[in-house]
């Protein structure tokens, strides 16, 4: 797995598609071809888009330029925009939607979690909105809840392709597991609830992150799991150290706990500027080793709070949305 700075560089170069021609990109348009690997969407290329609104906007703009050159892409966009607008109704705004020949990407904002969940449920059940695989994120933006997504409208693109495992510098589990430990690839009880098809479940994560009571309960349960395993304790110590170094004096690490593959925690900051500053430092730290994450960033009183779940395991390298 590439670290964050390298992944950003990869995405930036690929989206520019230096030297590409329409013939080379066939049977896909140029921008969507960057995300397609074999019969699926590459999580290694797609995941950084959901951690950076700037990269996401850049990809949207480039896919929209591609769409203008293809009648088929324009027809596909009209079809899915119509289905999406019917599902959203008065409970949100379709901020953007654009398609290639097989993939579509876009954003919808809503005023509340209830509004978001309502339109997402209608879209899920809509017969004209078939999505064969979808990746995305849900974030608080001011007083709005924004859902950004990338999905396949093509039955031939039906999987999330994870990157090959690489040496991450993290000790193998077998080296730290006590006698009687679970086999490699197993998870502790609390983290297992967030894992679906070797991916971090975006829907389950958001359900917990948006509810402070559920989040506190999940933190407590994962902490209870952590104290039963030396390797989980070591993972938590590592990521707490990295996080505290990044946050510095611009916030407070309220909590961090880990299982064998996932970690979850909470950081508060005095302002959005402070939050963005430490987040930028964390993103550039190769020791952070986050392979997929779901965040809930929102004002709480006079502070900004970031609640999160992330994968520290290259085997859990993507976020899969349930809707």
CSV table of C-alpha atoms in Angstrom, one decimal:
chain,number,residue,atom,x,y,z
A,1,UNK,CA,0.0,0.0,0.0
A,2,UNK,CA,1.3,3.4,-0.9
A,3,UNK,CA,1.6,5.9,1.9
A,4,UNK,CA,-0.5,9.1,1.8
A,5,UNK,CA,1.9,11.5,-0.1
A,6,UNK,CA,2.6,8.9,-2.7
A,7,UNK,CA,-1.0,8.0,-3.1
A,8,UNK,CA,-1.9,11.7,-3.6
A,9,UNK,CA,0.8,11.9,-6.3
A,10,UNK,CA,-0.5,8.8,-8.0
A,11,UNK,CA,-4.0,10.2,-8.1
A,12,UNK,CA,-2.9,13.6,-9.3
A,13,UNK,CA,-0.8,12.1,-12.2
A,14,UNK,CA,-3.5,9.5,-13.2
A,15,UNK,CA,-6.3,12.1,-13.2
A,16,UNK,CA,-4.1,14.3,-15.5
A,17,UNK,CA,-3.7,11.1,-17.6
A,18,UNK,CA,-0.5,12.4,-19.1
A,19,UNK,CA,0.0,11.1,-22.6
A,20,UNK,CA,-3.4,9.3,-22.8
A,21,UNK,CA,-5.4,9.1,-25.9
A,22,UNK,CA,-9.0,8.1,-26.4
A,23,UNK,CA,-7.9,4.9,-28.1
A,24,UNK,CA,-5.7,4.0,-25.1
A,25,UNK,CA,-8.5,4.6,-22.7
A,26,UNK,CA,-11.1,2.5,-24.6
A,27,UNK,CA,-13.5,1.0,-23.8
A,28,UNK,CA,-13.7,3.6,-21.0
A,29,UNK,CA,-13.3,7.3,-21.0
A,30,UNK,CA,-10.0,8.8,-19.8
A,31,UNK,CA,-10.8,9.7,-16.2
A,32,UNK,CA,-12.9,6.6,-15.3
A,33,UNK,CA,-10.2,4.4,-16.8
A,34,UNK,CA,-7.9,5.5,-14.0
A,35,UNK,CA,-10.2,3.9,-11.4
A,36,UNK,CA,-10.8,0.6,-13.2
A,37,UNK,CA,-8.6,-2.5,-12.6
A,38,UNK,CA,-9.6,-5.8,-14.1
A,39,UNK,CA,-13.3,-6.2,-13.2
A,40,UNK,CA,-13.5,-3.7,-10.4
A,41,UNK,CA,-12.8,-0.3,-9.0
A,42,UNK,CA,-9.3,0.1,-7.6
A,43,UNK,CA,-9.5,1.1,-3.9
A,44,UNK,CA,-5.8,2.2,-4.1
A,45,UNK,CA,-6.7,5.0,-6.6
A,46,UNK,CA,-10.3,5.7,-5.4
A,47,UNK,CA,-9.8,5.9,-1.6
A,48,UNK,CA,-7.7,9.2,-1.5
A,49,UNK,CA,-10.6,11.0,-3.2
A,50,UNK,CA,-12.8,10.4,-0.2
A,51,UNK,CA,-10.1,11.8,2.2
A,52,UNK,CA,-9.6,15.0,0.1
A,53,UNK,CA,-12.4,17.2,-1.1
A,54,UNK,CA,-10.0,18.9,-3.4
A,55,UNK,CA,-9.0,15.7,-5.2
A,56,UNK,CA,-12.6,14.7,-5.4
A,57,UNK,CA,-13.6,18.0,-7.0
A,58,UNK,CA,-10.7,17.7,-9.4
A,59,UNK,CA,-11.8,14.2,-10.5
A,60,UNK,CA,-15.4,15.4,-10.9
A,61,UNK,CA,-14.3,18.2,-13.2
A,62,UNK,CA,-12.2,15.9,-15.3
A,63,UNK,CA,-14.9,13.3,-15.6
A,64,UNK,CA,-17.4,16.0,-16.6
A,65,UNK,CA,-15.1,17.1,-19.4
A,66,UNK,CA,-15.0,13.5,-20.6
A,67,UNK,CA,-18.7,13.2,-20.4
A,68,UNK,CA,-19.2,16.2,-22.8
A,69,UNK,CA,-17.3,14.2,-25.5
A,70,UNK,CA,-19.6,11.1,-25.4
A,71,UNK,CA,-23.3,10.9,-26.1
A,72,UNK,CA,-23.5,7.6,-24.3
A,73,UNK,CA,-21.9,9.1,-21.1
A,74,UNK,CA,-24.3,12.0,-21.3
A,75,UNK,CA,-27.3,9.6,-21.6
A,76,UNK,CA,-26.0,7.6,-18.6
A,77,UNK,CA,-25.6,10.8,-16.5
A,78,UNK,CA,-29.2,11.9,-17.3
A,79,UNK,CA,-30.5,8.5,-16.4
A,80,UNK,CA,-28.8,8.4,-13.0
A,81,UNK,CA,-29.3,12.1,-12.2
A,82,UNK,CA,-33.1,11.6,-12.8
A,83,UNK,CA,-33.2,8.5,-10.5
A,84,UNK,CA,-31.0,10.3,-7.9
A,85,UNK,CA,-33.1,13.5,-7.9
A,86,UNK,CA,-36.3,11.4,-7.5
A,87,UNK,CA,-34.9,9.6,-4.6
A,88,UNK,CA,-33.5,12.7,-2.9
A,89,UNK,CA,-36.7,14.7,-3.4
A,90,UNK,CA,-37.0,17.6,-0.9
A,91,UNK,CA,-34.6,15.9,1.6
A,92,UNK,CA,-31.4,17.0,0.0
A,93,UNK,CA,-29.7,18.6,-3.0
A,94,UNK,CA,-27.9,16.7,-5.8
A,95,UNK,CA,-24.8,18.9,-5.8
A,96,UNK,CA,-23.2,17.0,-8.7
A,97,UNK,CA,-23.3,13.9,-10.8
A,98,UNK,CA,-21.3,12.9,-13.8
A,99,UNK,CA,-20.7,9.6,-15.6
A,100,UNK,CA,-18.3,8.0,-18.0
A,101,UNK,CA,-19.3,4.9,-19.9
A,102,UNK,CA,-19.2,2.6,-16.8
A,103,UNK,CA,-18.6,4.7,-13.7
A,104,UNK,CA,-20.4,7.6,-12.2
A,105,UNK,CA,-19.4,10.0,-9.4
A,106,UNK,CA,-21.2,12.7,-7.5
A,107,UNK,CA,-22.3,14.4,-4.3
A,108,UNK,CA,-25.5,14.9,-2.4
A,109,UNK,CA,-26.0,17.2,0.6
A,110,UNK,CA,-28.7,16.9,3.2
A,111,UNK,CA,-29.7,18.9,6.3
A,112,UNK,CA,-29.7,16.0,8.7
A,113,UNK,CA,-28.9,12.3,9.2
A,114,UNK,CA,-32.6,11.5,9.0
A,115,UNK,CA,-32.9,13.2,5.6
A,116,UNK,CA,-29.8,11.5,4.4
A,117,UNK,CA,-30.9,8.1,5.5
A,118,UNK,CA,-34.4,8.6,4.0
A,119,UNK,CA,-33.2,9.4,0.5
A,120,UNK,CA,-30.4,6.8,0.6
A,121,UNK,CA,-33.0,4.2,1.5
A,122,UNK,CA,-35.3,5.3,-1.4
A,123,UNK,CA,-32.3,5.2,-3.8
A,124,UNK,CA,-31.3,1.7,-2.6
A,125,UNK,CA,-34.8,0.5,-3.5
A,126,UNK,CA,-35.1,2.4,-6.8
A,127,UNK,CA,-35.3,0.0,-9.7
A,128,UNK,CA,-33.7,2.5,-12.1
A,129,UNK,CA,-30.7,3.1,-9.8
A,130,UNK,CA,-28.8,-0.1,-10.1
A,131,UNK,CA,-25.3,0.3,-8.7
A,132,UNK,CA,-23.0,-2.8,-9.0
A,133,UNK,CA,-20.4,-1.6,-6.5
A,134,UNK,CA,-20.0,1.7,-4.7
A,135,UNK,CA,-17.4,3.5,-2.6
A,136,UNK,CA,-17.9,6.8,-0.8
A,137,UNK,CA,-17.8,8.8,2.3
A,138,UNK,CA,-20.3,10.9,4.4
A,139,UNK,CA,-19.0,14.1,6.1
A,140,UNK,CA,-20.4,17.0,8.0
A,141,UNK,CA,-19.8,20.3,6.1
A,142,UNK,CA,-21.0,23.2,8.1
A,143,UNK,CA,-24.7,22.7,8.8
A,144,UNK,CA,-25.0,20.2,5.9
A,145,UNK,CA,-24.2,16.5,5.6
A,146,UNK,CA,-22.4,15.7,2.4
A,147,UNK,CA,-22.3,12.2,0.7
A,148,UNK,CA,-19.6,11.8,-1.9
A,149,UNK,CA,-19.5,8.6,-4.0
A,150,UNK,CA,-18.1,6.7,-6.9
A,151,UNK,CA,-20.1,3.8,-8.3
A,152,UNK,CA,-20.3,1.3,-11.2
A,153,UNK,CA,-23.3,1.4,-13.5
A,154,UNK,CA,-21.8,-1.5,-15.5
A,155,UNK,CA,-22.4,-5.2,-14.5
A,156,UNK,CA,-18.9,-6.0,-15.8
A,157,UNK,CA,-17.4,-3.7,-13.1
A,158,UNK,CA,-18.7,-5.4,-9.9
A,159,UNK,CA,-15.9,-5.6,-7.4
A,160,UNK,CA,-13.6,-3.5,-5.2
A,161,UNK,CA,-10.0,-4.4,-6.1
A,162,UNK,CA,-7.7,-4.2,-3.1
A,163,UNK,CA,-3.9,-3.4,-3.5
A,164,UNK,CA,-1.5,-6.2,-3.2
A,165,UNK,CA,-0.1,-6.7,0.3
A,166,UNK,CA,3.2,-5.0,0.9
A,167,UNK,CA,5.7,-4.9,3.8
A,168,UNK,CA,4.3,-2.0,5.9
A,169,UNK,CA,6.9,-2.2,8.6
A,170,UNK,CA,4.3,-3.5,11.1
A,171,UNK,CA,5.3,-6.7,12.9
A,172,UNK,CA,3.4,-9.7,11.7
A,173,UNK,CA,0.7,-10.8,14.0
A,174,UNK,CA,2.3,-14.2,14.5
A,175,UNK,CA,5.3,-12.4,16.1
A,176,UNK,CA,3.2,-10.8,18.9
A,177,UNK,CA,0.3,-13.2,19.4
A,178,UNK,CA,0.2,-15.1,22.7
A,179,UNK,CA,-0.4,-18.8,22.8
A,180,UNK,CA,-4.0,-19.6,22.0
A,181,UNK,CA,-4.5,-16.4,19.9
A,182,UNK,CA,-6.9,-16.3,17.0
A,183,UNK,CA,-5.5,-17.3,13.6
A,184,UNK,CA,-4.1,-14.5,11.4
A,185,UNK,CA,-6.9,-12.8,9.6
A,186,UNK,CA,-9.3,-13.0,12.5
A,187,UNK,CA,-10.7,-10.0,14.3
A,188,UNK,CA,-11.7,-9.1,17.8
A,189,UNK,CA,-15.5,-8.9,18.4
A,190,UNK,CA,-16.1,-5.2,18.3
A,191,UNK,CA,-14.0,-4.4,15.2
A,192,UNK,CA,-15.6,-7.4,13.4
A,193,UNK,CA,-18.9,-5.5,13.4
A,194,UNK,CA,-17.4,-2.8,11.2
A,195,UNK,CA,-15.8,-5.2,8.7
A,196,UNK,CA,-17.7,-6.4,5.6
A,197,UNK,CA,-16.2,-8.3,2.6
A,198,UNK,CA,-12.7,-7.5,3.7
A,199,UNK,CA,-13.6,-3.8,3.7
A,200,UNK,CA,-14.5,-1.2,6.3
A,201,UNK,CA,-18.3,-0.8,6.3
A,202,UNK,CA,-19.1,2.9,5.6
A,203,UNK,CA,-22.7,2.5,6.6
A,204,UNK,CA,-22.1,0.8,9.9
A,205,UNK,CA,-19.2,3.2,10.7
A,206,UNK,CA,-21.4,6.2,10.0
A,207,UNK,CA,-24.2,4.8,12.0
A,208,UNK,CA,-22.0,4.6,15.1
A,209,UNK,CA,-20.0,7.8,14.5
A,210,UNK,CA,-23.1,10.0,14.1
A,211,UNK,CA,-24.5,9.0,17.5
A,212,UNK,CA,-22.3,10.0,20.5
A,213,UNK,CA,-24.0,7.4,22.7
A,214,UNK,CA,-23.4,4.6,20.2
A,215,UNK,CA,-19.8,5.8,19.6
A,216,UNK,CA,-19.0,5.9,23.3
A,217,UNK,CA,-20.4,2.4,23.7
A,218,UNK,CA,-18.4,1.1,20.8
A,219,UNK,CA,-15.2,2.7,22.2
A,220,UNK,CA,-15.8,1.1,25.5
A,221,UNK,CA,-16.3,-2.4,24.0
A,222,UNK,CA,-13.2,-2.1,21.8
A,223,UNK,CA,-11.2,-1.0,24.7
A,224,UNK,CA,-12.4,-4.1,26.6
A,225,UNK,CA,-11.2,-6.2,23.6
A,226,UNK,CA,-7.9,-4.4,23.4
A,227,UNK,CA,-6.9,-5.2,27.0
A,228,UNK,CA,-7.2,-8.9,26.2
A,229,UNK,CA,-4.6,-8.9,23.5
A,230,UNK,CA,-1.0,-7.7,23.6
A,231,UNK,CA,-0.9,-7.1,19.8
A,232,UNK,CA,-4.0,-4.9,20.0
A,233,UNK,CA,-2.4,-2.9,22.9
A,234,UNK,CA,0.8,-2.5,20.8
A,235,UNK,CA,-1.2,-1.2,17.8
A,236,UNK,CA,-3.0,1.3,20.0
A,237,UNK,CA,0.2,2.5,21.6
A,238,UNK,CA,1.7,3.1,18.1
A,239,UNK,CA,-1.2,5.0,16.7
A,240,UNK,CA,-1.8,7.0,19.8
A,241,UNK,CA,1.8,8.1,19.7
A,242,UNK,CA,1.5,9.1,16.0
A,243,UNK,CA,-1.8,10.9,16.5
A,244,UNK,CA,-0.6,12.8,19.5
A,245,UNK,CA,2.5,13.9,17.6
A,246,UNK,CA,0.4,15.2,14.8
A,247,UNK,CA,-2.2,16.9,17.0
A,248,UNK,CA,0.4,18.6,19.1
A,249,UNK,CA,-0.9,21.8,20.8
A,250,UNK,CA,-3.7,22.2,18.3
A,251,UNK,CA,-6.1,19.7,19.8
A,252,UNK,CA,-6.5,16.9,22.3
A,253,UNK,CA,-6.6,13.2,21.7
A,254,UNK,CA,-9.6,12.3,23.8
A,255,UNK,CA,-9.5,8.6,23.1
A,256,UNK,CA,-7.9,6.0,20.9
A,257,UNK,CA,-8.3,2.2,21.0
A,258,UNK,CA,-7.5,-0.6,18.6
A,259,UNK,CA,-8.4,-4.2,17.8
A,260,UNK,CA,-6.1,-6.3,15.5
A,261,UNK,CA,-7.0,-4.4,12.4
A,262,UNK,CA,-9.2,-1.4,13.2
A,263,UNK,CA,-8.8,1.6,15.4
A,264,UNK,CA,-11.3,4.2,16.6
A,265,UNK,CA,-11.0,7.4,18.5
A,266,UNK,CA,-11.8,11.0,19.1
A,267,UNK,CA,-9.9,14.3,18.8
A,268,UNK,CA,-11.2,17.7,19.7
A,269,UNK,CA,-9.8,21.0,18.5
A,270,UNK,CA,-10.6,24.6,19.4
A,271,UNK,CA,-11.2,25.7,15.7
A,272,UNK,CA,-11.6,24.3,12.2
A,273,UNK,CA,-8.2,25.8,11.4
A,274,UNK,CA,-6.5,23.8,14.2
A,275,UNK,CA,-8.3,20.7,13.1
A,276,UNK,CA,-7.2,21.1,9.5
A,277,UNK,CA,-3.6,21.8,10.5
A,278,UNK,CA,-3.2,18.6,12.6
A,279,UNK,CA,-5.1,16.5,10.0
A,280,UNK,CA,-2.7,17.7,7.3
A,281,UNK,CA,0.3,16.7,9.5
A,282,UNK,CA,-1.2,13.3,10.1
A,283,UNK,CA,-1.9,12.7,6.4
A,284,UNK,CA,1.8,13.3,5.7
A,285,UNK,CA,3.1,11.0,8.4
A,286,UNK,CA,4.2,7.6,6.9
A,287,UNK,CA,3.9,6.1,10.4
A,288,UNK,CA,0.2,6.7,10.4
A,289,UNK,CA,-0.5,3.8,8.0
A,290,UNK,CA,-4.2,4.2,7.6
A,291,UNK,CA,-5.6,2.1,4.7
A,292,UNK,CA,-9.2,3.3,4.8
A,293,UNK,CA,-11.1,5.6,7.2
A,294,UNK,CA,-14.6,7.0,8.0
A,295,UNK,CA,-14.8,10.3,9.9
A,296,UNK,CA,-17.5,12.4,11.5
A,297,UNK,CA,-16.3,16.0,11.8
A,298,UNK,CA,-18.7,18.5,13.5
A,299,UNK,CA,-18.9,21.4,15.9
A,300,UNK,CA,-19.7,20.4,19.5
A,301,UNK,CA,-20.2,23.5,21.6
A,302,UNK,CA,-17.3,25.8,20.9
A,303,UNK,CA,-15.0,23.1,19.7
A,304,UNK,CA,-14.6,20.9,16.6
A,305,UNK,CA,-14.8,17.1,17.2
A,306,UNK,CA,-13.4,14.4,14.9
A,307,UNK,CA,-14.7,10.9,15.6
A,308,UNK,CA,-13.2,8.2,13.4
A,309,UNK,CA,-12.8,4.6,12.6
A,310,UNK,CA,-9.8,3.5,10.4
A,311,UNK,CA,-8.0,0.4,9.2
A,312,UNK,CA,-4.4,-0.2,10.2
A,313,UNK,CA,-4.4,-3.4,8.2
A,314,UNK,CA,-3.5,-3.5,4.5
A,315,UNK,CA,-6.0,-6.4,4.1
A,316,UNK,CA,-8.8,-4.0,5.0
A,317,UNK,CA,-7.9,-1.4,2.5
A,318,UNK,CA,-11.2,0.1,1.3
A,319,UNK,CA,-14.4,1.5,2.5
A,320,UNK,CA,-17.6,-0.1,1.2
A,321,UNK,CA,-20.8,1.9,1.4
A,322,UNK,CA,-24.0,-0.1,2.2
A,323,UNK,CA,-26.3,2.2,0.3
